[in-house]
PDB file of C-alpha atoms in Angstrom:
ATOM      1  CA  MET A 248      88.231  77.006 142.871  1.00 32.00           C
ATOM      2  CA  TRP A 249      89.261  79.737 140.577  1.00 31.00           C
ATOM      3  CA  ALA A 250      86.523  81.082 138.066  1.00 32.00           C
ATOM      4  CA  ARG A 251      87.002  79.950 134.814  1.00 30.00           C
ATOM      5  CA  THR A 252      86.709  83.585 133.325  1.00 31.00           C
ATOM      6  CA  THR A 253      89.623  85.767 134.519  1.00 31.00           C
ATOM      7  CA  ARG A 254      90.017  89.616 133.984  1.00 35.00           C
ATOM      8  CA  LEU A 255      93.430  91.168 134.528  1.00 36.00           C
ATOM      9  CA  THR A 256      94.952  94.712 134.442  1.00 35.00           C
ATOM     10  CA  GLY A 257      98.839  95.152 135.168  1.00 40.00           C
ATOM     11  CA  VAL A 258     100.779  92.400 135.926  1.00 45.00           C
ATOM     12  CA  ALA A 259      99.816  88.756 135.566  1.00 47.00           C
ATOM     13  CA  CYS A 260     101.727  85.797 136.182  1.00 47.00           C
ATOM     14  CA  ILE A 261     100.316  83.290 133.392  1.00 45.00           C
ATOM     15  CA  ALA A 262     102.112  80.368 135.046  1.00 43.00           C
ATOM     16  CA  ALA A 263     100.158  80.367 137.772  1.00 38.00           C
ATOM     17  CA  LEU A 264      96.599  81.426 136.861  1.00 41.00           C
ATOM     18  CA  PRO A 265      93.732  79.309 135.180  1.00 37.00           C
ATOM     19  CA  PHE A 266      92.474  80.453 132.444  1.00 39.00           C
ATOM     20  CA  LEU A 267      88.990  80.993 130.457  1.00 37.00           C
ATOM     21  CA  SER A 268      87.154  78.676 128.199  1.00 35.00           C
ATOM     22  CA  THR A 269      84.165  80.810 127.478  1.00 37.00           C
ATOM     23  CA  VAL A 270      84.530  84.482 127.494  1.00 41.00           C
ATOM     24  CA  GLU A 271      82.265  87.819 128.083  1.00 45.00           C
ATOM     25  CA  LEU A 272      84.585  90.705 126.917  1.00 43.00           C
ATOM     26  CA  SER A 273      85.377  93.292 129.027  1.00 47.00           C
ATOM     27  CA  ALA A 274      87.137  96.759 129.225  1.00 63.00           C
ATOM     28  CA  ALA A 275      90.346  95.091 130.698  1.00 81.00           C
ATOM     29  CA  PRO A 276      92.751  92.865 128.764  1.00 93.00           C
ATOM     30  CA  ILE A 277      91.869  88.809 128.893  1.00 95.00           C
ATOM     31  CA  PHE A 278      94.834  86.778 128.809  1.00 97.00           C
ATOM     32  CA  PHE A 279      95.191  83.194 127.729  1.00 97.00           C
ATOM     33  CA  ASP A 280      97.218  80.158 128.206  1.00 96.00           C
ATOM     34  CA  ASP A 281      95.192  77.823 125.974  1.00 97.00           C
ATOM     35  CA  ARG A 282      95.168  78.399 122.111  1.00 97.00           C
ATOM     36  CA  GLU A 283      91.806  76.681 121.650  1.00 97.00           C
ATOM     37  CA  ALA A 284      90.323  78.616 124.272  1.00 97.00           C
ATOM     38  CA  PHE A 285      91.827  81.820 122.831  1.00 98.00           C
ATOM     39  CA  MET A 286      90.636  81.323 119.518  1.00 97.00           C
ATOM     40  CA  ALA A 287      87.008  80.561 120.773  1.00 96.00           C
ATOM     41  CA  ALA A 288      86.892  83.893 122.045  1.00 96.00           C
ATOM     42  CA  ALA A 289      88.749  85.849 119.407  1.00 96.00           C
ATOM     43  CA  GLY A 290      86.983  84.245 116.458  1.00 95.00           C
ATOM     44  CA  ALA A 291      88.641  84.476 113.041  1.00 94.00           C
ATOM     45  CA  LEU A 292      91.536  86.794 113.042  1.00 96.00           C
ATOM     46  CA  ALA A 293      92.851  87.881 109.666  1.00 96.00           C
ATOM     47  CA  GLY A 294      96.729  87.623 110.272  1.00 97.00           C
ATOM     48  CA  PHE A 295      98.630  84.655 110.845  1.00 98.00           C
ATOM     49  CA  GLU A 296     102.482  83.702 110.514  1.00 97.00           C
ATOM     50  CA  ASP A 297     104.509  80.229 111.025  1.00 96.00           C
ATOM     51  CA  PHE A 298     107.828  81.142 109.780  1.00 96.00           C
ATOM     52  CA  GLU A 299     107.672  78.355 107.263  1.00 94.00           C
ATOM     53  CA  ALA A 300     109.493  80.255 104.509  1.00 95.00           C
ATOM     54  CA  ALA A 301     112.254  81.009 106.267  1.00 94.00           C
ATOM     55  CA  ASN A 302     115.872  79.968 104.968  1.00 92.00           C
ATOM     56  CA  THR A 303     117.532  78.877 108.363  1.00 90.00           C
ATOM     57  CA  ASN A 304     120.769  78.396 106.920  1.00 86.00           C
ATOM     58  CA  PRO A 305     122.103  80.968 107.544  1.00 81.00           C
ATOM     59  CA  ALA A 306     119.546  82.223 110.026  1.00 79.00           C
ATOM     60  CA  THR A 307     120.694  85.402 111.233  1.00 80.00           C
ATOM     61  CA  SER A 308     119.386  88.688 109.945  1.00 79.00           C
ATOM     62  CA  MET A 309     121.812  92.032 109.749  1.00 79.00           C
ATOM     63  CA  PRO A 310     122.356  94.009 112.847  1.00 74.00           C
ATOM     64  CA  GLU A 311     119.582  96.853 113.431  1.00 71.00           C
ATOM     65  CA  SER A 312     117.410  94.989 111.018  1.00 81.00           C
ATOM     66  CA  SER A 313     113.850  93.861 111.069  1.00 92.00           C
ATOM     67  CA  TRP A 314     111.709  91.301 109.431  1.00 96.00           C
ATOM     68  CA  ASP A 315     108.131  92.128 107.621  1.00 97.00           C
ATOM     69  CA  SER A 316     106.386  91.182 104.506  1.00 97.00           C
ATOM     70  CA  ASP A 317     109.040  93.470 102.603  1.00 96.00           C
ATOM     71  CA  SER A 318     111.808  91.948 103.886  1.00 95.00           C
ATOM     72  CA  ASP A 319     114.585  90.831 101.105  1.00 93.00           C
ATOM     73  CA  ASP A 320     117.700  89.225 102.874  1.00 91.00           C
ATOM     74  CA  SER A 321     119.459  85.819 103.391  1.00 91.00           C
ATOM     75  CA  VAL A 322     116.489  84.612 105.725  1.00 93.00           C
ATOM     76  CA  PHE A 323     113.237  86.032 104.116  1.00 94.00           C
ATOM     77  CA  SER A 324     112.381  87.247 100.781  1.00 95.00           C
ATOM     78  CA  PRO A 325     109.058  89.718  99.999  1.00 97.00           C
ATOM     79  CA  GLY A 326     106.109  88.018 101.011  1.00 97.00           C
ATOM     80  CA  ASP A 327     107.496  85.412 102.565  1.00 97.00           C
ATOM     81  CA  ILE A 328     106.242  87.503 106.086  1.00 97.00           C
ATOM     82  CA  ALA A 329     102.432  88.410 106.586  1.00 98.00           C
ATOM     83  CA  GLU A 330     101.598  91.576 106.059  1.00 97.00           C
ATOM     84  CA  GLY A 331     100.760  93.803 108.757  1.00 98.00           C
ATOM     85  CA  ILE A 332     103.412  92.246 111.204  1.00 98.00           C
ATOM     86  CA  ARG A 333     106.848  93.345 111.921  1.00 97.00           C
ATOM     87  CA  PHE A 334     109.716  91.464 114.135  1.00 96.00           C
ATOM     88  CA  SER A 335     112.605  93.081 115.230  1.00 93.00           C
ATOM     89  CA  GLY A 336     115.562  92.461 117.920  1.00 85.00           C
ATOM     90  CA  GLY A 337     115.846  96.276 118.668  1.00 72.00           C
ATOM     91  CA  THR A 338     119.886  96.817 117.816  1.00 71.00           C
ATOM     92  CA  GLY A 339     121.009  93.094 117.874  1.00 82.00           C
ATOM     93  CA  ASP A 340     120.061  90.480 115.301  1.00 87.00           C
ATOM     94  CA  LEU A 341     117.234  87.974 114.892  1.00 91.00           C
ATOM     95  CA  VAL A 342     117.473  84.401 114.400  1.00 90.00           C
ATOM     96  CA  ALA A 343     115.633  82.077 112.886  1.00 93.00           C
ATOM     97  CA  VAL A 344     115.701  78.288 113.854  1.00 91.00           C
ATOM     98  CA  ALA A 345     115.122  75.209 112.016  1.00 91.00           C
ATOM     99  CA  GLY A 346     112.320  72.820 112.622  1.00 84.00           C
ATOM    100  CA  GLY A 347     112.958  70.201 115.551  1.00 84.00           C
ATOM    101  CA  PHE A 348     114.298  72.894 117.929  1.00 84.00           C
ATOM    102  CA  SER A 349     111.578  71.595 120.314  1.00 86.00           C
ATOM    103  CA  PRO A 350     109.913  68.296 120.638  1.00 83.00           C
ATOM    104  CA  ALA A 351     106.566  70.039 120.498  1.00 83.00           C
ATOM    105  CA  SER A 352     107.457  71.738 116.917  1.00 83.00           C
ATOM    106  CA  THR A 353     108.908  70.555 113.614  1.00 79.00           C
ATOM    107  CA  GLY A 354     108.312  74.254 112.060  1.00 89.00           C
ATOM    108  CA  ALA A 355     110.587  77.023 112.019  1.00 94.00           C
ATOM    109  CA  ALA A 356     110.612  79.635 114.755  1.00 95.00           C
ATOM    110  CA  ILE A 357     112.561  83.092 115.132  1.00 94.00           C
ATOM    111  CA  GLY A 358     113.806  84.817 118.521  1.00 92.00           C
ATOM    112  CA  PRO A 359     116.657  87.440 119.238  1.00 89.00           C
ATOM    113  CA  ALA A 360     120.461  85.957 118.569  1.00 85.00           C
ATOM    114  CA  SER A 361     121.490  87.172 121.678  1.00 82.00           C
ATOM    115  CA  LEU A 362     120.281  87.033 125.472  1.00 79.00           C
ATOM    116  CA  GLU A 363     121.159  90.850 125.866  1.00 78.00           C
ATOM    117  CA  ASN A 364     118.242  91.488 123.361  1.00 83.00           C
ATOM    118  CA  ASN A 365     114.385  91.464 123.453  1.00 88.00           C
ATOM    119  CA  LEU A 366     112.189  90.471 120.739  1.00 93.00           C
ATOM    120  CA  LEU A 367     109.690  93.322 119.734  1.00 94.00           C
ATOM    121  CA  VAL A 368     106.877  92.668 117.549  1.00 97.00           C
ATOM    122  CA  SER A 369     104.895  95.461 115.969  1.00 97.00           C
ATOM    123  CA  PHE A 370     101.575  95.614 113.990  1.00 98.00           C
ATOM    124  CA  GLN A 371     100.984  97.856 110.976  1.00 96.00           C
ATOM    125  CA  THR A 372      97.150  97.134 110.844  1.00 97.00           C
ATOM    126  CA  ASP A 373      94.555  97.306 113.335  1.00 97.00           C
ATOM    127  CA  VAL A 374      94.930  94.563 116.234  1.00 97.00           C
ATOM    128  CA  ASN A 375      93.290  94.054 119.576  1.00 97.00           C
ATOM    129  CA  ALA A 376      94.129  90.349 119.924  1.00 98.00           C
ATOM    130  CA  PHE A 377      97.135  88.171 119.325  1.00 98.00           C
ATOM    131  CA  GLY A 378      98.576  84.985 120.458  1.00 98.00           C
ATOM    132  CA  PHE A 379     101.698  83.192 119.715  1.00 98.00           C
ATOM    133  CA  ASP A 380     103.750  79.954 120.847  1.00 97.00           C
ATOM    134  CA  LEU A 381     106.844  80.754 123.170  1.00 96.00           C
ATOM    135  CA  PHE A 382     109.476  78.468 123.950  1.00 94.00           C
ATOM    136  CA  ASN A 383     112.811  78.398 125.875  1.00 92.00           C
ATOM    137  CA  LEU A 384     115.541  76.838 123.769  1.00 88.00           C
ATOM    138  CA  GLY A 385     117.531  76.075 126.828  1.00 84.00           C
ATOM    139  CA  GLU A 386     116.889  73.441 129.488  1.00 84.00           C
ATOM    140  CA  GLY A 387     114.064  73.919 131.761  1.00 88.00           C
ATOM    141  CA  GLU A 388     111.362  76.472 132.510  1.00 91.00           C
ATOM    142  CA  GLU A 389     112.128  79.935 132.301  1.00 90.00           C
ATOM    143  CA  MET A 390     110.224  83.203 132.969  1.00 91.00           C
ATOM    144  CA  PHE A 391     109.491  85.708 130.136  1.00 93.00           C
ATOM    145  CA  ARG A 392     107.886  89.134 130.525  1.00 93.00           C
ATOM    146  CA  ILE A 393     105.618  90.253 128.021  1.00 96.00           C
ATOM    147  CA  SER A 394     105.044  93.860 127.576  1.00 96.00           C
ATOM    148  CA  MET A 395     102.120  95.442 125.533  1.00 97.00           C
ATOM    149  CA  ARG A 396     101.735  99.323 124.092  1.00 96.00           C
ATOM    150  CA  ASP A 397      98.660 100.604 122.567  1.00 96.00           C
ATOM    151  CA  VAL A 398      98.601 102.765 119.144  1.00 95.00           C
ATOM    152  CA  PHE A 399      99.182 105.944 121.128  1.00 95.00           C
ATOM    153  CA  ASP A 400     102.557 104.123 122.509  1.00 94.00           C
ATOM    154  CA  GLU A 401     100.974 103.742 125.968  1.00 95.00           C
ATOM    155  CA  PHE A 402     101.649 101.166 128.406  1.00 95.00           C
ATOM    156  CA  VAL A 403      98.554  98.725 128.531  1.00 95.00           C
ATOM    157  CA  ALA A 404      99.426  95.655 130.457  1.00 94.00           C
ATOM    158  CA  GLU A 405     102.474  93.030 130.884  1.00 93.00           C
ATOM    159  CA  ALA A 406     102.320  89.473 131.880  1.00 94.00           C
ATOM    160  CA  PHE A 407     104.941  86.890 132.932  1.00 93.00           C
ATOM    161  CA  VAL A 408     105.128  83.640 130.987  1.00 93.00           C
ATOM    162  CA  SER A 409     106.818  80.424 132.109  1.00 94.00           C
ATOM    163  CA  ALA A 410     108.077  78.689 129.073  1.00 94.00           C
ATOM    164  CA  GLY A 411     110.300  75.487 128.447  1.00 93.00           C
ATOM    165  CA  PRO A 412     111.461  73.392 125.360  1.00 92.00           C
ATOM    166  CA  LEU A 413     107.850  72.246 125.225  1.00 93.00           C
ATOM    167  CA  GLY A 414     106.683  75.721 124.748  1.00 94.00           C
ATOM    168  CA  SER A 415     103.498  77.396 126.296  1.00 96.00           C
ATOM    169  CA  PHE A 416     100.768  79.524 124.694  1.00 97.00           C
ATOM    170  CA  PHE A 417     100.357  83.315 125.272  1.00 98.00           C
ATOM    171  CA  GLY A 418      97.382  85.396 123.915  1.00 98.00           C
ATOM    172  CA  VAL A 419      95.551  88.114 124.861  1.00 97.00           C
ATOM    173  CA  ILE A 420      92.270  89.948 123.761  1.00 97.00           C
ATOM    174  CA  ASP A 421      91.886  93.992 124.533  1.00 96.00           C
ATOM    175  CA  ASP A 422      88.738  95.313 123.147  1.00 90.00           C
ATOM    176  CA  SER A 423      89.405  98.927 124.604  1.00 92.00           C
ATOM    177  CA  ASN A 424      92.554  99.424 122.769  1.00 93.00           C
ATOM    178  CA  LEU A 425      94.139  99.051 119.749  1.00 96.00           C
ATOM    179  CA  LEU A 426      97.646  97.248 120.073  1.00 97.00           C
ATOM    180  CA  LEU A 427     100.617  99.004 118.590  1.00 97.00           C
ATOM    181  CA  GLU A 428     103.551  96.351 119.937  1.00 96.00           C
ATOM    182  CA  PHE A 429     104.679  93.822 122.373  1.00 96.00           C
ATOM    183  CA  SER A 430     108.143  92.898 123.443  1.00 95.00           C
ATOM    184  CA  ILE A 431     109.081  89.745 125.111  1.00 93.00           C
ATOM    185  CA  ASN A 432     112.137  90.371 127.643  1.00 86.00           C
ATOM    186  CA  GLU A 433     114.253  87.354 127.568  1.00 68.00           C
ATOM    187  CA  ASN A 434     115.253  87.457 131.339  1.00 63.00           C
ATOM    188  CA  LEU A 435     118.599  85.613 130.365  1.00 63.00           C
ATOM    189  CA  ALA A 436     117.116  82.778 128.686  1.00 70.00           C
ATOM    190  CA  ASP A 437     116.994  81.748 125.113  1.00 85.00           C
ATOM    191  CA  ASP A 438     113.211  82.139 123.517  1.00 90.00           C
ATOM    192  CA  VAL A 439     111.807  81.885 120.167  1.00 94.00           C
ATOM    193  CA  ILE A 440     108.152  82.316 119.040  1.00 96.00           C
ATOM    194  CA  ASP A 441     105.788  80.422 116.511  1.00 96.00           C
ATOM    195  CA  ASN A 442     102.501  80.420 115.021  1.00 96.00           C
ATOM    196  CA  VAL A 443     101.635  84.256 115.431  1.00 98.00           C
ATOM    197  CA  VAL A 444      97.946  85.203 115.041  1.00 98.00           C
ATOM    198  CA  PHE A 445      96.698  88.752 115.341  1.00 98.00           C
ATOM    199  CA  GLY A 446      94.195  91.069 114.076  1.00 98.00           C
ATOM    200  CA  ILE A 447      90.251  92.337 115.372  1.00 97.00           C
ATOM    201  CA  ALA A 448      88.477  89.970 117.670  1.00 95.00           C
ATOM    202  CA  SER A 449      85.330  88.889 116.297  1.00 86.00           C
ATOM    203  CA  PRO A 450      83.748  86.546 118.596  1.00 73.00           C
ATOM    204  CA  THR A 451      80.677  84.650 117.980  1.00 58.00           C
ATOM    205  CA  VAL A 452      77.933  84.760 120.700  1.00 48.00           C
ATOM    206  CA  VAL A 453      76.576  80.994 121.521  1.00 47.00           C
ATOM    207  CA  PRO A 454      73.864  80.920 123.784  1.00 43.00           C
ATOM    208  CA  GLU A 455      74.788  79.009 127.110  1.00 46.00           C
ATOM    209  CA  PRO A 456      73.005  75.538 127.061  1.00 45.00           C
ATOM    210  CA  GLY A 457      70.863  76.706 129.868  1.00 43.00           C
ATOM    211  CA  THR A 458      69.762  79.601 127.851  1.00 36.00           C
ATOM    212  CA  LEU A 459      68.986  77.159 125.136  1.00 36.00           C
ATOM    213  CA  ALA A 460      66.948  74.696 127.056  1.00 40.00           C
ATOM    214  CA  LEU A 461      64.822  77.729 128.554  1.00 37.00           C
ATOM    215  CA  PHE A 462      64.256  79.356 125.211  1.00 36.00           C
ATOM    216  CA  GLY A 463      63.186  76.080 123.944  1.00 41.00           C
ATOM    217  CA  ALA A 464      60.910  75.652 126.953  1.00 42.00           C
ATOM    218  CA  GLY A 465      59.348  78.822 126.363  1.00 42.00           C
ATOM    219  CA  LEU A 466      58.728  77.927 122.805  1.00 40.00           C
ATOM    220  CA  LEU A 467      56.642  75.155 124.058  1.00 42.00           C
ATOM    221  CA  GLY A 468      54.927  77.020 126.438  1.00 46.00           C
ATOM    222  CA  PHE A 469      53.806  79.136 123.696  1.00 41.00           C
ATOM    223  CA  ALA A 470      52.604  76.738 121.352  1.00 47.00           C
ATOM    224  CA  ALA A 471      50.620  74.801 124.080  1.00 49.00           C
ATOM    225  CA  ALA A 472      48.856  78.110 124.772  1.00 47.00           C
ATOM    226  CA  ARG A 473      48.120  78.878 121.288  1.00 47.00           C
ATOM    227  CA  ARG A 474      46.648  75.324 120.792  1.00 49.00           C
ATOM    228  CA  LYS A 475      44.377  75.469 123.832  1.00 46.00           C
ATOM    229  CA  ARG A 476      43.457  79.221 123.003  1.00 46.00           C
ATOM    230  CA  ALA A 477      42.369  77.809 119.576  1.00 48.00           C
ATOM    231  CA  GLY A 478      40.423  74.777 121.145  1.00 53.00           C
ATOM    232  CA  ASN A 479      38.243  77.364 122.892  1.00 50.00           C
ATOM    233  CA  PHE A 480      37.074  79.381 119.918  1.00 45.00           C
ATOM    234  CA  ARG A 481      35.916  76.113 118.266  1.00 51.00           C
TER     235      ARG A 481
END
């Protein structure tokens, strides 16, 4: 059986790997396919974007544009996007999709308007952890490549994620790098993302149940020893 904690560098195929429910952070990026496990490991993250403020009719931005907290176009007004994050489609359009695009989601989501473009997400604040829901708007499961770069514009890691209409979660924590951006290569599939969370991981260290039991037993033993010692001096 695979271990529940997985440390990965280089290339990872998320669809084929089990992921952790508890995490001991290491120097290597740690990938997640479960939002609950990711949030438990990362702790409270400052940034969150669910695109609910999007005007989805019309939904396509101007070519070579991007969306961030200063955007003022037919889709987003200033302040609609969370501060500290920017979305772009490179030289192509972005599109915002109305709720109901997937049986697993009722909210808006965004992605490239063309299969020929990638979705690029960059950070304007300190980030070493991020996660999001990824959907394929086409039929069946498709493989997407997610590439990450650090604040020195150096390649950090990439992962291959399988996603269908019901969506998949992808998350990463890298306690040795501040992350500048990540990109999603559509690989001839039609992808959108939703519920993006990002920031600096601040995990809360909780003792293992076994550790708690041993600690409790130690206190009981210490108390018994003190009582015995006190009786000897009476």
